[in-house]
Tab-separated table of C-alpha atoms and ligand atoms in Angstrom:
chain	number	residue	atom	x	y	z
F	1	MET	CA	24.953	262.545	221.870
F	2	LEU	CA	22.882	260.186	220.002
F	3	ILE	CA	21.595	260.152	216.408
F	4	ASP	CA	18.431	258.396	215.391
F	5	THR	CA	19.000	257.521	211.838
F	6	HIS	CA	15.538	256.274	211.073
F	7	CYS	CA	12.112	257.601	212.604
F	8	HIS	CA	8.921	258.265	210.641
F	9	LEU	CA	8.786	261.575	212.670
F	10	ASP	CA	5.982	262.709	209.648
F	11	PHE	CA	3.500	260.032	210.330
F	12	ASP	CA	0.187	260.931	211.675
F	13	ARG	CA	0.661	259.489	215.155
F	14	PHE	CA	3.137	262.273	216.031
F	15	ASP	CA	0.674	265.074	214.663
F	16	VAL	CA	-0.556	265.673	218.504
F	17	ASP	CA	2.852	265.872	219.784
F	18	ARG	CA	5.448	266.424	217.470
F	19	ASP	CA	7.247	269.512	218.998
F	20	GLU	CA	7.394	267.368	222.335
F	21	VAL	CA	8.689	264.236	220.851
F	22	VAL	CA	11.563	266.384	219.235
F	23	ALA	CA	12.000	268.137	222.664
F	24	ARG	CA	11.861	264.759	224.533
F	25	ALA	CA	14.688	263.432	222.177
F	26	ALA	CA	16.910	266.453	222.578
F	27	ALA	CA	16.701	266.230	226.480
F	28	ASN	CA	17.755	262.657	226.079
F	29	GLY	CA	20.803	263.553	224.220
F	30	VAL	CA	19.270	262.481	220.599
F	31	THR	CA	20.052	265.794	219.077
F	32	ARG	CA	19.736	264.442	215.399
F	33	LEU	CA	17.285	262.569	213.600
F	34	ILE	CA	17.075	261.272	210.069
F	35	ILE	CA	13.291	260.623	208.331
F	36	PRO	CA	13.306	258.636	205.352
F	37	ALA	CA	10.633	259.099	202.998
F	38	ILE	CA	8.325	256.397	201.688
F	39	ASP	CA	6.899	257.771	198.469
F	40	LEU	CA	6.890	260.747	196.262
F	41	ASP	CA	4.024	262.369	197.819
F	42	ASN	CA	5.423	262.118	201.048
F	43	CYS	CA	8.902	263.925	200.283
F	44	PRO	CA	7.640	267.478	200.309
F	45	THR	CA	6.244	266.493	204.284
F	46	VAL	CA	9.503	265.218	205.006
F	47	LEU	CA	11.468	267.936	203.621
F	48	HIS	CA	8.906	270.130	205.170
F	49	LEU	CA	9.773	268.819	208.611
F	50	ALA	CA	13.658	269.210	208.114
F	51	GLU	CA	13.279	273.102	207.605
F	52	GLN	CA	11.162	273.175	210.714
F	53	TYR	CA	13.471	271.431	212.924
F	54	GLU	CA	17.250	272.265	213.306
F	55	GLY	CA	18.349	268.622	214.231
F	56	VAL	CA	15.998	266.835	211.490
F	57	PHE	CA	17.329	266.075	208.538
F	58	ALA	CA	15.904	263.880	205.388
F	59	ALA	CA	16.149	260.816	203.161
F	60	VAL	CA	14.017	261.043	199.685
F	61	GLY	CA	12.866	257.421	198.232
F	62	VAL	CA	10.021	255.410	197.303
F	63	HIS	CA	9.579	252.277	199.779
F	64	PRO	CA	9.048	248.870	197.976
F	65	ASN	CA	5.285	248.926	199.644
F	66	SER	CA	4.892	251.980	197.240
F	67	SER	CA	6.400	250.847	194.190
F	68	ALA	CA	3.462	249.264	192.624
F	69	GLU	CA	2.822	252.101	190.418
F	70	TRP	CA	6.543	252.520	189.668
F	71	GLN	CA	7.567	254.590	186.759
F	72	ASP	CA	11.059	255.245	185.672
F	73	GLU	CA	10.680	258.956	185.544
F	74	TRP	CA	9.995	258.934	189.386
F	75	VAL	CA	14.161	259.052	189.425
F	76	ASP	CA	13.413	262.842	188.096
F	77	ALA	CA	11.458	263.857	190.681
F	78	LEU	CA	13.870	262.169	193.467
F	79	ARG	CA	16.633	263.716	191.947
F	80	GLN	CA	14.900	267.317	192.330
F	81	PHE	CA	14.076	266.654	195.912
F	82	ALA	CA	17.281	265.465	196.690
F	83	GLN	CA	18.874	269.005	195.860
F	84	HIS	CA	17.479	270.256	199.235
F	85	PRO	CA	20.265	271.166	201.377
F	86	LYS	CA	18.941	268.820	204.273
F	87	VAL	CA	18.897	265.384	202.292
F	88	VAL	CA	21.520	263.148	203.453
F	89	ALA	CA	20.470	259.962	201.916
F	90	ILE	CA	18.172	258.105	199.082
F	91	GLY	CA	15.852	256.133	201.135
F	92	GLU	CA	13.684	254.046	202.317
F	93	ILE	CA	14.266	251.777	199.287
F	94	GLY	CA	14.805	248.076	198.942
F	95	LEU	CA	12.508	245.109	198.586
F	96	ASP	CA	9.592	243.633	200.808
F	97	TYR	CA	8.345	240.283	200.150
F	98	TYR	CA	6.040	239.942	203.150
F	99	TRP	CA	3.332	242.646	202.470
F	100	LYS	CA	3.583	241.661	198.683
F	101	ARG	CA	2.247	245.354	197.934
F	102	SER	CA	3.698	245.592	194.516
F	103	PRO	CA	5.070	242.680	192.319
F	104	GLN	CA	8.550	241.556	192.782
F	105	ASP	CA	10.053	242.586	189.583
F	106	VAL	CA	8.764	245.879	189.836
F	107	GLN	CA	10.255	246.040	193.208
F	108	HIS	CA	13.612	245.306	191.584
F	109	ARG	CA	13.419	248.126	188.956
F	110	ALA	CA	12.445	250.711	191.579
F	111	PHE	CA	15.564	249.644	193.800
F	112	SER	CA	17.757	249.312	191.381
F	113	ALA	CA	16.960	252.571	189.612
F	114	GLN	CA	17.035	254.308	193.083
F	115	LEU	CA	20.573	252.593	193.907
F	116	ALA	CA	21.876	253.999	190.639
F	117	LEU	CA	20.368	257.506	191.632
F	118	ALA	CA	22.214	257.547	194.922
F	119	HIS	CA	25.576	256.556	192.913
F	120	GLU	CA	24.850	259.313	190.582
F	121	LEU	CA	24.245	261.956	193.473
F	122	GLY	CA	27.079	260.535	195.693
F	123	LEU	CA	24.425	259.782	198.171
F	124	PRO	CA	24.321	256.555	200.725
F	125	VAL	CA	21.170	254.534	200.743
F	126	ILE	CA	18.681	253.492	203.300
F	127	VAL	CA	17.764	249.925	202.440
F	128	HIS	CA	14.643	247.842	203.647
F	129	ASN	CA	14.710	244.166	203.471
F	130	ARG	CA	11.609	242.073	204.686
F	131	GLU	CA	11.978	238.517	203.762
F	132	SER	CA	14.077	239.089	200.564
F	133	ASP	CA	17.509	238.670	201.600
F	134	GLU	CA	18.721	237.018	198.559
F	135	ASP	CA	17.411	239.295	196.003
F	136	VAL	CA	18.523	242.496	198.288
F	137	VAL	CA	22.010	241.090	198.482
F	138	ARG	CA	21.874	240.248	194.755
F	139	LEU	CA	20.991	243.777	193.811
F	140	LEU	CA	23.219	245.429	195.939
F	141	ARG	CA	26.174	243.342	194.468
F	142	GLU	CA	25.052	244.257	191.023
F	143	SER	CA	24.646	248.063	191.600
F	144	PRO	CA	27.428	250.522	191.473
F	145	LEU	CA	27.377	251.177	194.984
F	146	ASN	CA	28.902	247.970	195.923
F	147	GLY	CA	32.356	248.401	197.278
F	148	LEU	CA	32.170	252.185	197.796
F	149	ALA	CA	33.566	253.400	201.298
F	150	ARG	CA	30.075	254.444	202.460
F	151	PRO	CA	27.387	252.961	200.513
F	152	GLY	CA	24.799	252.888	202.935
F	153	VAL	CA	22.977	251.047	205.719
F	154	LEU	CA	20.874	247.981	205.958
F	155	HIS	CA	17.906	249.614	208.160
F	156	SER	CA	16.646	247.342	211.214
F	157	PHE	CA	18.917	244.653	210.482
F	158	SER	CA	17.175	241.359	211.462
F	159	THR	CA	18.392	238.434	209.598
F	160	THR	CA	21.398	236.316	209.469
F	161	TRP	CA	25.084	236.508	210.248
F	162	GLU	CA	25.569	234.937	206.641
F	163	ILE	CA	23.714	238.001	205.051
F	164	ALA	CA	25.314	240.431	207.504
F	165	GLN	CA	29.084	239.474	206.381
F	166	GLN	CA	27.711	239.677	202.607
F	167	VAL	CA	26.625	243.196	202.889
F	168	LEU	CA	29.451	244.314	205.053
F	169	ASP	CA	31.882	242.931	202.569
F	170	MET	CA	30.234	245.417	199.911
F	171	GLY	CA	30.854	248.189	202.655
F	172	PHE	CA	27.628	248.651	203.970
F	173	TYR	CA	26.775	249.606	207.838
F	174	LEU	CA	23.944	247.743	209.684
F	175	GLY	CA	21.240	249.597	211.836
F	176	PHE	CA	19.757	248.152	214.627
F	177	THR	CA	16.274	248.847	216.563
F	178	GLY	CA	14.274	248.034	219.265
F	179	PRO	CA	13.895	244.219	218.569
F	180	LEU	CA	17.293	243.761	219.489
F	181	THR	CA	16.237	244.712	223.019
F	182	PHE	CA	13.502	241.647	222.944
F	183	LYS	CA	13.845	238.936	225.172
F	184	GLN	CA	13.755	236.289	222.507
F	185	ALA	CA	16.380	238.155	220.340
F	186	ASP	CA	19.532	236.389	221.639
F	187	GLU	CA	20.062	235.526	217.741
F	188	LEU	CA	19.931	238.879	216.545
F	189	ARG	CA	22.211	239.919	219.506
F	190	ARG	CA	24.799	237.467	218.171
F	191	VAL	CA	24.853	239.107	214.891
F	192	ALA	CA	25.220	242.854	216.408
F	193	GLY	CA	28.051	241.346	218.469
F	194	GLN	CA	30.115	240.477	215.614
F	195	VAL	CA	29.600	243.427	213.264
F	196	PRO	CA	32.753	245.685	213.005
F	197	LEU	CA	32.313	248.790	215.833
F	198	ASP	CA	32.815	251.233	212.986
F	199	ARG	CA	29.884	249.757	210.970
F	200	LEU	CA	27.154	249.879	213.726
F	201	LEU	CA	24.158	252.458	213.570
F	202	VAL	CA	21.222	252.502	216.243
F	203	GLU	CA	17.722	253.574	215.020
F	204	THR	CA	14.249	253.426	216.116
F	205	ASP	CA	12.111	253.307	213.106
F	206	ALA	CA	9.500	255.062	215.376
F	207	PRO	CA	6.527	254.943	215.618
F	208	PHE	CA	7.120	251.297	215.011
F	209	LEU	CA	9.370	248.720	216.956
F	210	ALA	CA	9.421	249.890	220.243
F	211	PRO	CA	11.988	248.479	222.590
F	212	GLN	CA	11.279	246.144	225.285
F	213	GLN	CA	11.034	248.700	227.982
F	214	LYS	CA	8.242	250.405	225.856
F	215	ARG	CA	6.745	247.219	224.030
F	216	GLY	CA	3.186	248.120	222.935
F	217	GLN	CA	3.554	251.481	223.031
F	218	ARG	CA	4.176	253.879	220.473
F	219	ASN	CA	8.044	254.373	219.965
F	220	GLU	CA	9.759	257.933	219.462
F	221	PRO	CA	13.256	258.931	218.876
F	222	ALA	CA	14.190	259.300	222.464
F	223	TYR	CA	13.827	255.532	222.984
F	224	VAL	CA	16.968	254.932	220.624
F	225	ALA	CA	18.744	255.479	223.938
F	226	TYR	CA	17.464	252.019	224.929
F	227	VAL	CA	18.702	250.560	221.599
F	228	ALA	CA	22.138	251.864	222.465
F	229	GLU	CA	22.353	250.770	225.989
F	230	ARG	CA	21.452	247.129	224.814
F	231	LEU	CA	24.076	247.286	222.084
F	232	ALA	CA	26.700	248.618	224.593
F	233	ALA	CA	25.942	245.449	226.780
F	234	VAL	CA	26.002	243.071	223.860
F	235	ARG	CA	29.562	244.671	223.061
F	236	ASN	CA	30.892	244.763	226.675
F	237	LEU	CA	31.276	248.582	226.337
F	238	GLU	CA	30.478	251.437	228.389
F	239	VAL	CA	27.239	252.958	227.334
F	240	PRO	CA	28.908	256.550	226.474
F	241	ILE	CA	31.665	254.858	224.332
F	242	LEU	CA	28.954	252.754	222.235
F	243	GLN	CA	26.951	256.241	221.828
F	244	GLN	CA	30.187	258.237	220.679
F	245	GLN	CA	31.199	255.356	218.326
F	246	THR	CA	27.716	255.075	216.862
F	247	THR	CA	27.425	258.687	216.119
F	248	GLU	CA	30.732	259.032	214.832
F	249	ASN	CA	29.537	256.080	212.267
F	250	ALA	CA	26.508	258.121	211.360
F	251	LEU	CA	28.299	261.021	210.795
F	252	ARG	CA	31.009	259.446	208.787
F	253	LEU	CA	28.112	257.327	206.750
F	254	PHE	CA	25.330	260.548	206.292
F	255	GLY	CA	28.218	263.264	206.095
F	256	LYS	CA	28.797	266.248	207.482
F	257	LYS	CA	25.516	267.930	206.996
F	258	LEU	CA	24.690	266.264	210.227
F	259	ASN	CA	27.639	268.484	212.057
F	260	LEU	CA	25.155	271.799	212.377
T	1	LIG	ZN1	11.193	252.818	208.265
């Protein structure tokens, strides 16, 4: 069994064949999917999918690229959405200095407010970080999640071992996606090779970041198996052992709800 701990199954690129995508995932042993929301309007859509499919779970949050209009009252709406029985995390939240869709100080406010909400609700966070290493580490360190047993995951981890060590020290897990399988990704594989085994997660970020075998195509949850396969090779483990380990990690981080 595998869990795709991060996919955007709600995006319109899945409108034509969403049922088949979920069925193909299950046929490949990927029986649980977590869909993180990206903004308030998106939360009901994600929750609706979680109601529609037994193995689909949700996270609610406002992505840094959607935080330009952030208001602190949005936390109240997120708190309401988080009451849904299939919500397992607050996300996708974080910082993104690549797209620059919202000013940095606004991103900081949105991120910190949602980290505090996660702490209040006892939920882990799903963290997006693009070209914002230092500020992500600083805001996580200043947050009430720092040092908890299961604070959350740095999703689609793609930066240095130095940053990895700092967030691992705070208790965070690291999620790996398709880029781990890319030909040029030796540096990323070196990082993945050093992460404690009980802190590793696999994810797709579908429809984005298709693995090497499917490069250029739409990514989908079934392909998380390629990430697990590559991670097993990096760790010198049999594929089923790596699958079992990352699945146990996901169940530990996101909680018993995932155990239907
Ligand atoms: Zn994402």
